[in-house]
Each structure stands twice: as C-alpha cells, then as structure tokens.
mmCIF file of C-alpha atoms and ligand atoms in Angstrom:
data_model
loop_
_atom_site.group_PDB
_atom_site.id
_atom_site.type_symbol
_atom_site.label_atom_id
_atom_site.label_comp_id
_atom_site.label_asym_id
_atom_site.label_seq_id
_atom_site.Cartn_x
_atom_site.Cartn_y
_atom_site.Cartn_z
ATOM 1 C CA UNK C 51 135.250 119.848 113.717
ATOM 2 C CA UNK C 52 135.805 116.317 114.755
ATOM 3 C CA UNK C 53 132.045 116.046 115.493
ATOM 4 C CA UNK C 54 131.379 117.314 111.754
ATOM 5 C CA UNK C 55 133.557 114.805 110.251
ATOM 6 C CA UNK C 56 132.269 112.011 112.362
ATOM 7 C CA UNK C 57 128.560 113.113 111.413
ATOM 8 C CA UNK C 58 129.731 113.099 107.573
ATOM 9 C CA UNK C 59 131.265 109.575 108.117
ATOM 10 C CA UNK C 60 127.886 108.387 109.605
ATOM 11 C CA UNK C 61 125.794 109.890 106.822
ATOM 12 C CA UNK C 62 128.174 107.797 104.485
ATOM 13 C CA UNK C 63 127.667 104.397 106.543
ATOM 14 C CA UNK C 64 123.989 104.998 106.338
ATOM 15 C CA UNK C 65 123.787 105.567 102.716
ATOM 16 C CA UNK C 66 126.003 102.473 101.887
ATOM 17 C CA UNK C 67 123.633 100.385 104.129
ATOM 18 C CA UNK C 68 120.593 101.682 102.186
ATOM 19 C CA UNK C 69 122.225 100.983 98.861
ATOM 20 C CA UNK C 70 123.184 97.645 99.982
ATOM 21 C CA UNK C 71 119.464 96.882 100.753
ATOM 22 C CA UNK C 72 118.339 98.172 97.620
ATOM 23 C CA UNK C 73 120.912 96.088 95.620
ATOM 24 C CA UNK C 74 119.834 92.990 97.814
ATOM 25 C CA UNK C 75 116.282 93.510 96.980
ATOM 26 C CA UNK C 76 116.832 93.810 93.305
ATOM 27 C CA UNK C 77 119.232 90.956 93.211
ATOM 28 C CA UNK C 78 117.012 88.751 95.130
ATOM 29 C CA UNK C 79 113.766 89.751 93.331
ATOM 30 C CA UNK C 80 112.564 86.908 91.070
ATOM 31 C CA UNK C 81 112.509 87.678 87.570
ATOM 32 C CA UNK C 82 108.804 86.768 87.619
ATOM 33 C CA UNK C 83 106.134 85.380 89.906
ATOM 34 C CA UNK C 84 102.826 83.812 89.326
ATOM 35 C CA UNK C 85 100.218 83.345 92.258
ATOM 36 C CA UNK C 86 96.924 82.008 91.898
ATOM 37 C CA UNK C 87 93.858 80.971 94.113
ATOM 38 C CA UNK C 88 90.879 78.826 93.594
ATOM 39 C CA UNK C 89 88.723 80.027 96.365
ATOM 40 C CA UNK C 90 88.702 79.574 100.180
ATOM 41 C CA UNK C 91 86.902 77.443 102.530
ATOM 42 C CA UNK C 92 87.131 73.939 101.046
ATOM 43 C CA UNK C 93 87.394 72.370 104.442
ATOM 44 C CA UNK C 94 90.173 69.737 105.571
ATOM 45 C CA UNK C 95 91.722 66.865 103.578
ATOM 46 C CA UNK C 96 88.963 64.514 104.965
ATOM 47 C CA UNK C 97 86.423 66.589 102.885
ATOM 48 C CA UNK C 98 88.060 65.622 99.447
ATOM 49 C CA UNK C 99 88.444 62.450 97.676
ATOM 50 C CA UNK C 100 91.808 61.482 96.520
ATOM 51 C CA UNK C 101 90.601 61.589 92.746
ATOM 52 C CA UNK C 102 89.197 65.057 93.200
ATOM 53 C CA UNK C 103 92.358 66.162 95.134
ATOM 54 C CA UNK C 104 94.416 64.668 92.018
ATOM 55 C CA UNK C 105 92.283 66.565 89.571
ATOM 56 C CA UNK C 106 92.791 70.115 91.429
ATOM 57 C CA UNK C 107 96.585 69.295 91.420
ATOM 58 C CA UNK C 108 96.371 68.574 87.560
ATOM 59 C CA UNK C 109 94.652 71.628 86.697
ATOM 60 C CA UNK C 110 96.576 73.887 88.913
ATOM 61 C CA UNK C 111 99.702 72.450 87.553
ATOM 62 C CA UNK C 112 98.588 73.327 84.207
ATOM 63 C CA UNK C 113 97.617 76.808 85.211
ATOM 64 C CA UNK C 114 101.143 77.309 86.531
ATOM 65 C CA UNK C 115 102.899 75.964 83.620
ATOM 66 C CA UNK C 116 100.870 77.965 81.149
ATOM 67 C CA UNK C 117 101.447 81.245 83.072
ATOM 68 C CA UNK C 118 105.260 80.762 83.560
ATOM 69 C CA UNK C 119 105.599 79.979 79.992
ATOM 70 C CA UNK C 120 104.261 83.510 79.255
ATOM 71 C CA UNK C 121 106.198 85.090 81.988
ATOM 72 C CA UNK C 122 109.641 83.428 81.180
ATOM 73 C CA UNK C 123 109.380 84.506 77.606
ATOM 74 C CA UNK C 124 109.152 88.049 78.755
ATOM 75 C CA UNK C 125 105.264 88.261 78.309
ATOM 76 C CA UNK C 126 103.334 90.564 80.309
ATOM 77 C CA UNK C 127 101.667 89.970 83.859
ATOM 78 C CA UNK C 128 98.314 90.938 82.372
ATOM 79 C CA UNK C 129 98.594 88.104 79.781
ATOM 80 C CA UNK C 130 99.798 85.682 82.431
ATOM 81 C CA UNK C 131 96.786 86.748 84.837
ATOM 82 C CA UNK C 132 94.185 86.380 82.142
ATOM 83 C CA UNK C 133 95.627 83.061 80.732
ATOM 84 C CA UNK C 134 95.564 81.553 84.192
ATOM 85 C CA UNK C 135 92.129 82.609 84.824
ATOM 86 C CA UNK C 136 90.813 81.348 81.560
ATOM 87 C CA UNK C 137 91.852 77.890 82.279
ATOM 88 C CA UNK C 138 89.886 77.881 85.694
ATOM 89 C CA UNK C 139 87.052 79.340 83.973
ATOM 90 C CA UNK C 140 87.040 76.581 81.529
ATOM 91 C CA UNK C 141 87.049 73.836 84.169
ATOM 92 C CA UNK C 142 83.750 73.038 86.192
ATOM 93 C CA UNK C 143 85.847 72.419 89.254
ATOM 94 C CA UNK C 144 85.950 76.353 90.384
ATOM 95 C CA UNK C 145 83.047 78.735 90.759
ATOM 96 C CA UNK C 146 83.905 80.648 87.773
ATOM 97 C CA UNK C 147 83.190 80.514 84.274
ATOM 98 C CA UNK C 148 81.874 76.782 83.360
ATOM 99 C CA UNK C 149 81.492 75.747 87.129
ATOM 100 C CA UNK C 150 79.600 79.076 88.268
ATOM 101 C CA UNK C 151 77.014 78.793 90.979
ATOM 102 C CA UNK C 152 73.419 79.390 90.556
ATOM 103 C CA UNK C 153 71.273 82.231 91.613
ATOM 104 C CA UNK C 154 68.005 81.768 93.683
ATOM 105 C CA UNK C 155 66.230 81.848 90.116
ATOM 106 C CA UNK C 156 68.536 79.029 88.822
ATOM 107 C CA UNK C 157 70.346 81.280 86.639
ATOM 108 C CA UNK C 158 74.282 81.763 86.416
ATOM 109 C CA UNK C 159 75.356 85.378 86.516
ATOM 110 C CA UNK C 160 79.128 85.924 86.231
ATOM 111 C CA UNK C 161 81.441 88.616 87.463
ATOM 112 C CA UNK C 162 85.247 89.359 86.683
ATOM 113 C CA UNK C 163 87.757 92.096 86.804
ATOM 114 C CA UNK C 164 91.317 92.648 85.939
ATOM 115 C CA UNK C 165 93.765 95.436 86.612
ATOM 116 C CA UNK C 166 96.977 96.681 85.356
ATOM 117 C CA UNK C 167 99.595 97.890 88.141
ATOM 118 C CA UNK C 168 101.474 100.046 85.562
ATOM 119 C CA UNK C 169 98.683 102.811 85.216
ATOM 120 C CA UNK C 170 96.021 101.708 87.479
ATOM 121 C CA UNK C 171 93.898 100.898 84.212
ATOM 122 C CA UNK C 172 91.134 98.523 85.095
ATOM 123 C CA UNK C 173 88.145 96.555 83.520
ATOM 124 C CA UNK C 174 85.346 94.658 84.891
ATOM 125 C CA UNK C 175 81.957 92.852 83.935
ATOM 126 C CA UNK C 176 79.326 91.887 86.199
ATOM 127 C CA UNK C 177 75.962 89.823 85.974
ATOM 128 C CA UNK C 178 76.845 88.326 82.587
ATOM 129 C CA UNK C 179 75.155 85.080 81.514
ATOM 130 C CA UNK C 180 76.370 84.313 78.180
ATOM 131 C CA UNK C 181 80.184 85.186 78.028
ATOM 132 C CA UNK C 182 82.154 82.176 78.290
ATOM 133 C CA UNK C 183 85.362 83.791 79.720
ATOM 134 C CA UNK C 184 84.408 86.808 81.729
ATOM 135 C CA UNK C 185 88.069 87.617 82.600
ATOM 136 C CA UNK C 186 88.667 88.206 78.862
ATOM 137 C CA UNK C 187 85.733 90.371 78.633
ATOM 138 C CA UNK C 188 86.923 92.295 81.586
ATOM 139 C CA UNK C 189 90.177 92.957 79.768
ATOM 140 C CA UNK C 190 88.366 94.084 76.625
ATOM 141 C CA UNK C 191 86.602 96.603 78.885
ATOM 142 C CA UNK C 192 89.882 97.974 80.151
ATOM 143 C CA UNK C 193 91.620 98.160 76.814
ATOM 144 C CA UNK C 194 88.703 98.713 74.371
ATOM 145 C CA UNK C 195 86.229 100.958 76.144
ATOM 146 C CA UNK C 196 86.573 104.263 78.046
ATOM 147 C CA UNK C 197 84.677 102.647 81.170
ATOM 148 C CA UNK C 198 85.760 100.416 84.076
ATOM 149 C CA UNK C 199 82.550 98.264 84.736
ATOM 150 C CA UNK C 200 80.004 97.062 82.440
ATOM 151 C CA UNK C 201 77.065 94.978 83.477
ATOM 152 C CA UNK C 202 74.530 92.582 82.172
ATOM 153 C CA UNK C 203 73.215 92.945 78.594
ATOM 154 C CA UNK C 204 75.302 96.036 77.817
ATOM 155 C CA UNK C 205 78.387 93.916 78.845
ATOM 156 C CA UNK C 206 77.533 91.064 76.651
ATOM 157 C CA UNK C 207 76.836 93.282 73.567
ATOM 158 C CA UNK C 208 80.183 94.882 73.918
ATOM 159 C CA UNK C 209 81.747 91.617 74.432
ATOM 160 C CA UNK C 210 80.232 90.177 71.385
ATOM 161 C CA UNK C 211 81.106 93.146 69.320
ATOM 162 C CA UNK C 212 84.689 92.744 70.334
ATOM 163 C CA UNK C 213 84.818 89.055 69.186
ATOM 164 C CA UNK C 214 84.930 87.446 72.677
ATOM 165 C CA UNK C 215 83.412 84.073 72.543
ATOM 166 C CA UNK C 216 79.831 83.899 73.493
ATOM 167 C CA UNK C 217 77.729 80.972 74.769
ATOM 168 C CA UNK C 218 74.234 79.858 75.421
ATOM 169 C CA UNK C 219 73.423 80.272 79.274
ATOM 170 C CA UNK C 220 72.686 76.703 79.380
ATOM 171 C CA UNK C 221 76.605 76.047 78.789
ATOM 172 C CA UNK C 222 77.019 77.075 82.599
ATOM 173 C CA UNK C 223 74.552 74.239 83.888
ATOM 174 C CA UNK C 224 76.550 71.682 86.079
ATOM 175 C CA UNK C 225 74.844 68.984 87.887
ATOM 176 C CA UNK C 226 76.899 69.549 90.936
ATOM 177 C CA UNK C 227 76.247 73.350 91.308
ATOM 178 C CA UNK C 228 72.665 72.546 90.718
ATOM 179 C CA UNK C 229 72.477 70.110 93.411
ATOM 180 C CA UNK C 230 74.161 72.599 95.761
ATOM 181 C CA UNK C 231 71.295 75.018 94.881
ATOM 182 C CA UNK C 232 68.677 72.501 95.676
ATOM 183 C CA UNK C 233 70.249 71.613 99.074
ATOM 184 C CA UNK C 234 70.359 75.299 100.043
ATOM 185 C CA UNK C 235 66.610 75.843 99.069
ATOM 186 C CA UNK C 236 65.864 73.043 101.259
ATOM 187 C CA UNK C 237 67.303 74.561 104.157
ATOM 188 C CA UNK C 238 65.675 77.936 104.189
ATOM 189 C CA UNK C 239 66.100 78.539 107.660
ATOM 190 C CA UNK C 240 69.988 79.026 107.434
ATOM 191 C CA UNK C 241 71.502 82.449 107.193
ATOM 192 C CA UNK C 242 72.764 83.690 103.712
ATOM 193 C CA UNK C 243 76.294 83.330 105.256
ATOM 194 C CA UNK C 244 75.827 79.615 106.300
ATOM 195 C CA UNK C 245 74.056 78.893 103.018
ATOM 196 C CA UNK C 246 76.946 80.100 101.052
ATOM 197 C CA UNK C 247 79.292 77.701 102.642
ATOM 198 C CA UNK C 248 82.175 77.585 100.217
ATOM 199 C CA UNK C 249 83.998 80.178 98.288
ATOM 200 C CA UNK C 250 85.522 78.857 95.122
ATOM 201 C CA UNK C 251 86.007 81.970 93.137
ATOM 202 C CA UNK C 252 89.386 82.053 91.241
ATOM 203 C CA UNK C 253 92.090 84.707 90.997
ATOM 204 C CA UNK C 254 95.723 85.407 89.771
ATOM 205 C CA UNK C 255 98.409 88.037 90.415
ATOM 206 C CA UNK C 256 101.735 88.338 88.638
ATOM 207 C CA UNK C 257 104.911 90.177 88.394
ATOM 208 C CA UNK C 258 106.645 90.141 84.973
ATOM 209 C CA UNK C 259 110.285 90.718 83.867
ATOM 210 C CA UNK C 260 109.464 94.308 83.248
ATOM 211 C CA UNK C 261 108.550 94.747 87.066
ATOM 212 C CA UNK C 262 104.860 95.263 86.389
ATOM 213 C CA UNK C 263 102.109 93.883 88.640
ATOM 214 C CA UNK C 264 98.658 92.646 87.562
ATOM 215 C CA UNK C 265 95.779 91.135 89.336
ATOM 216 C CA UNK C 266 92.443 89.317 88.122
ATOM 217 C CA UNK C 267 89.488 87.719 89.784
ATOM 218 C CA UNK C 268 86.511 85.771 88.285
ATOM 219 C CA UNK C 269 83.437 84.127 89.915
ATOM 220 C CA UNK C 270 79.953 83.093 89.725
ATOM 221 C CA UNK C 271 79.107 84.651 92.879
ATOM 222 C CA UNK C 272 77.606 82.982 95.849
ATOM 223 C CA UNK C 273 75.017 80.134 95.532
ATOM 224 C CA UNK C 274 71.352 81.269 95.866
ATOM 225 C CA UNK C 275 72.351 84.997 95.439
ATOM 226 C CA UNK C 276 69.437 87.349 94.731
ATOM 227 C CA UNK C 277 69.210 88.002 90.954
ATOM 228 C CA UNK C 278 71.359 91.067 90.186
ATOM 229 C CA UNK C 279 73.369 90.584 93.152
ATOM 230 C CA UNK C 280 77.122 91.667 92.571
ATOM 231 C CA UNK C 281 79.879 90.794 94.813
ATOM 232 C CA UNK C 282 83.385 92.110 95.305
ATOM 233 C CA UNK C 283 85.062 90.222 92.518
ATOM 234 C CA UNK C 284 84.318 92.858 89.828
ATOM 235 C CA UNK C 285 84.685 95.768 92.183
ATOM 236 C CA UNK C 286 87.974 97.311 91.684
ATOM 237 C CA UNK C 287 89.559 97.854 95.208
ATOM 238 C CA UNK C 288 87.416 95.349 96.895
ATOM 239 C CA UNK C 289 88.021 92.166 95.234
ATOM 240 C CA UNK C 290 90.905 92.988 92.754
ATOM 241 C CA UNK C 291 93.632 95.889 92.881
ATOM 242 C CA UNK C 292 97.139 96.236 91.367
ATOM 243 C CA UNK C 293 99.428 99.201 91.813
ATOM 244 C CA UNK C 294 103.257 98.921 90.898
ATOM 245 C CA UNK C 295 104.038 101.163 93.679
ATOM 246 C CA UNK C 296 102.759 98.543 96.284
ATOM 247 C CA UNK C 297 101.104 95.225 95.260
ATOM 248 C CA UNK C 298 98.522 93.165 93.219
ATOM 249 C CA UNK C 299 95.710 91.451 95.160
ATOM 250 C CA UNK C 300 92.886 89.141 94.301
ATOM 251 C CA UNK C 301 90.386 88.159 96.929
ATOM 252 C CA UNK C 302 87.887 85.531 97.735
ATOM 253 C CA UNK C 303 85.129 85.345 100.362
ATOM 254 C CA UNK C 304 81.763 86.737 101.500
ATOM 255 C CA UNK C 305 81.758 89.605 98.847
ATOM 256 C CA UNK C 306 79.454 92.009 100.806
ATOM 257 C CA UNK C 307 82.076 92.289 103.586
ATOM 258 C CA UNK C 308 84.990 92.535 101.130
ATOM 259 C CA UNK C 309 83.156 95.466 99.528
ATOM 260 C CA UNK C 310 82.382 97.331 102.941
ATOM 261 C CA UNK C 311 86.051 96.834 103.808
ATOM 262 C CA UNK C 312 87.491 97.739 100.445
ATOM 263 C CA UNK C 313 89.790 94.556 101.032
ATOM 264 C CA UNK C 314 92.186 94.600 98.245
ATOM 265 C CA UNK C 315 92.782 98.693 98.320
ATOM 266 C CA UNK C 316 93.074 98.495 101.966
ATOM 267 C CA UNK C 317 96.124 96.272 101.829
ATOM 268 C CA UNK C 318 97.763 98.448 98.973
ATOM 269 C CA UNK C 319 97.011 101.487 101.305
ATOM 270 C CA UNK C 320 98.357 99.987 104.475
ATOM 271 C CA UNK C 321 101.511 99.505 102.413
ATOM 272 C CA UNK C 322 101.756 102.968 100.838
ATOM 273 C CA UNK C 323 100.593 105.234 103.709
ATOM 274 C CA UNK C 324 101.872 103.302 106.738
ATOM 275 C CA UNK C 325 104.877 101.772 104.989
ATOM 276 C CA UNK C 326 103.903 98.194 106.128
ATOM 277 C CA UNK C 327 105.147 95.029 104.356
ATOM 278 C CA UNK C 328 102.760 92.887 102.559
ATOM 279 C CA UNK C 329 102.493 90.047 104.900
ATOM 280 C CA UNK C 330 101.512 92.518 107.711
ATOM 281 C CA UNK C 331 99.107 94.358 105.690
ATOM 282 C CA UNK C 332 97.334 91.274 104.327
ATOM 283 C CA UNK C 333 97.229 89.822 107.757
ATOM 284 C CA UNK C 334 95.755 92.728 109.356
ATOM 285 C CA UNK C 335 93.068 93.102 106.830
ATOM 286 C CA UNK C 336 92.125 89.334 106.835
ATOM 287 C CA UNK C 337 92.636 88.238 110.330
ATOM 288 C CA UNK C 338 91.998 91.249 112.251
ATOM 289 C CA UNK C 339 89.406 93.555 110.569
ATOM 290 C CA UNK C 340 87.484 90.854 108.573
ATOM 291 C CA UNK C 341 87.656 88.168 111.384
ATOM 292 C CA UNK C 342 86.307 90.714 114.014
ATOM 293 C CA UNK C 343 83.220 90.834 111.750
ATOM 294 C CA UNK C 344 83.141 87.133 111.316
ATOM 295 C CA UNK C 345 83.485 87.534 107.590
ATOM 296 C CA UNK C 346 85.272 84.433 106.046
ATOM 297 C CA UNK C 347 87.699 84.575 102.880
ATOM 298 C CA UNK C 348 91.143 85.344 101.921
ATOM 299 C CA UNK C 349 93.613 86.962 99.463
ATOM 300 C CA UNK C 350 96.538 86.295 97.491
ATOM 301 C CA UNK C 351 98.815 89.252 97.224
ATOM 302 C CA UNK C 352 102.113 89.942 95.561
ATOM 303 C CA UNK C 353 104.524 92.860 95.916
ATOM 304 C CA UNK C 354 106.923 94.613 93.563
ATOM 305 C CA UNK C 355 109.913 92.706 94.864
ATOM 306 C CA UNK C 356 108.084 89.386 94.251
ATOM 307 C CA UNK C 357 107.231 88.932 97.945
ATOM 308 C CA UNK C 358 104.152 86.758 98.107
ATOM 309 C CA UNK C 359 101.179 86.403 100.644
ATOM 310 C CA UNK C 360 98.237 83.787 100.728
ATOM 311 C CA UNK C 361 96.264 84.803 103.639
ATOM 312 C CA UNK C 362 92.889 83.522 104.805
ATOM 313 C CA UNK C 363 90.705 83.021 107.770
ATOM 314 C CA UNK C 364 88.784 80.014 106.589
ATOM 315 C CA UNK C 365 89.604 76.433 107.154
ATOM 316 C CA UNK C 366 91.637 76.481 103.704
ATOM 317 C CA UNK C 367 92.300 78.176 100.426
ATOM 318 C CA UNK C 368 93.491 76.525 97.275
ATOM 319 C CA UNK C 369 96.446 78.382 96.154
ATOM 320 C CA UNK C 370 99.437 77.722 94.031
ATOM 321 C CA UNK C 371 102.619 79.655 92.671
ATOM 322 C CA UNK C 372 105.439 79.342 90.319
ATOM 323 C CA UNK C 373 108.599 81.668 90.237
ATOM 324 C CA UNK C 374 111.492 82.302 88.004
ATOM 325 C CA UNK C 375 113.826 80.642 90.724
ATOM 326 C CA UNK C 376 112.043 77.384 89.853
ATOM 327 C CA UNK C 377 109.748 77.268 92.977
ATOM 328 C CA UNK C 378 106.543 75.723 92.055
ATOM 329 C CA UNK C 379 103.954 74.973 94.962
ATOM 330 C CA UNK C 380 100.499 73.864 95.192
ATOM 331 C CA UNK C 381 98.492 73.837 98.351
ATOM 332 C CA UNK C 382 94.712 72.575 98.759
ATOM 333 C CA UNK C 383 94.560 72.786 102.596
ATOM 334 C CA UNK C 384 95.705 74.891 105.324
ATOM 335 C CA UNK C 385 99.150 73.202 105.844
HETATM 336 N N1 LIG B 1506 83.607 86.770 96.605
HETATM 337 C C1 LIG B 1506 82.795 86.064 95.787
HETATM 338 C C2 LIG B 1506 81.492 86.921 95.848
HETATM 339 O O1 LIG B 1506 81.118 87.308 96.953
HETATM 340 C C3 LIG B 1506 82.496 84.647 96.202
HETATM 341 C C4 LIG B 1506 83.685 83.716 96.398
HETATM 342 O O2 LIG B 1506 84.857 84.254 96.628
HETATM 343 O O3 LIG B 1506 83.574 82.448 96.029
HETATM 344 O O4 LIG B 1506 80.779 87.059 94.915
#
C-alpha cells in the first residue's frame, strides 16, 4: 500500500514538473520574432568595403523595423515575411528581385516561395522574368489559385491578372551582376559550383502573436545557370518550409543539393519524428549531411517557441533578427 502511495506521489511530482516546463515555455516565448537572411558566402570582413557594410546594415535595419511594426500591432507572420522580402527584392544588393543574377543566356529568371505554418498552405513561382516582386506573386498563387507552383509565362499571366506589379525584363539589369556573368564566362574551366561563388538569396521566417509561423524565400538563382534551371528556393520542402507543429525554415546555398536533401522539410521532420530541438536538427542537416557532400549554404529557422537558429557551413551568412523582447541584431560575417 505504501508503495502505491509513493507511486501516486511520484506521478504527481512528474506532472507538476511538466506543467512548470510548459508554463516556462509559454511565459518565456517572445510575442513575436522575425529572422531574415541575405544569403550565405560573402567571405570575411576584409572582402567588404566599409561603405558596402554600412549599406547592408541600413537596409537590414529597415527590413527589421518594417517587419516588427507589422508583428507588434498583431499583424500576421505571413505579412511580415512578405514585407521583409519585398524590401530586399527592391534593393540591388541581394540576389533577388532587382539584384537578380544572370543566366548563361544573359537573362534574369526569378524564383520565390512562401508557406503558412497554420495549414501548410504554400505558393511559389519559378523562372519568371517580369514580376517585380516574385514573393508577392508566390503569395497570390497560395491564396488566389488552387495550385502551389506556377512557372514562366503562366505564372506571369496569373500574376498580372491578380494585379501584381509587372516590369520590363530590363528592370533587372544591374551592372554588378552583368560583370559577374562576364567574369564567370571567361573562366569556363571552373566547375559550376566554383563559378557560382556566392549565394545571396533572401529569406525570412516569422512567428506572430497568434503563434503562427511563416517562411518565405526569393532568389535570382545562381549566376550562369542554364536557362530554365530552377533551384531550391521555390521548391516547398527544399528551400522553404513552415509548420506550426515544428518550425519555419528558409534556405540559401547550392540549390541542387538543397533539393536532393529536402533540407527545409528534413529539419522539420527531425523535430517532429525524432523530437530533436531546432538547433540540433539544423546543425545536423547543414553541418553533417550537406557538408559531407561539400554542399555550401545555410538556413534560418524558427520554432514555435520563438527559438531561432541561423546555421551555415560557408564562411558567412548575412542574418538579422528582431523580437518582441526588444532584441535587434544584424550579422554580416561569421562572428
Ligand atoms: N539557393 C539558390 C539557388 O540555388 C541560390 C542562393 O541561395 O543564392 O537557386
């Protein structure tokens, strides 16, 4: 009998402990979080001029302020993700939207995707040449069509019909990206991976006050890519994933490897089926699986308790975040 009472007492203690854990999590969870990236592989501080460094700081700060203004007034994580990515797409400093890299044929073909962690709803566009903000077109695919991924002309026609801003393809011409293409063309002997050099895709993940996660990614792809090549960024599960039960992920890196390893979903699946924490899951996929294949890149990821991970196996990844606790950080290098 004494043993029975001891057993009941033990159960009582365990349930108190679990309750306390839950409460601590709920209490310590920030009301909202926005985490963004501007691509992986910029090199070290020595590779960037102080002017360029300041310009990155300024724009990233503007992205964080815009996103936190949305989230602090109770706006959705989807709105914050879209707004954050639009600002980076409008800047020539990132390989997305205005600053997109060139294909081997000297065109710009853009990819983007967005995902809602509430219901796994998702939208994406690939290979588009005249949509100013592909992330907004991706969101329209999610909410205004019965499909997940639209490509090329079909995606453009759909976006135009939805009132998305269209531009002449020449809008995406930037001298800097054109010169990168010429440099790569001259070094024909280098492998595709070496040629691609840097990854400066953009992405955002957010947790809103309602506890909903969202993720989005936008890119011009990889310099000198074949016409029609699509990377991981618009592929749900590879470059972007969000599930309220686990996490939101946006990736940057050598897309072919991120597709083969289903990177963003793999991180979510490790959490769901193995019970791993966010950091452990992201680290395993980026620093073990991808690294063993010599595949460069990284992810930003956010779990449903507001825990963040920014994990990369390249020399650096531009990343920044803001939380309802007043934390605001910007990192351009490894640090
Ligand atoms: N992941 C992108 C792609 O392969 C490139 C990047 O991250 O910069 O298209």
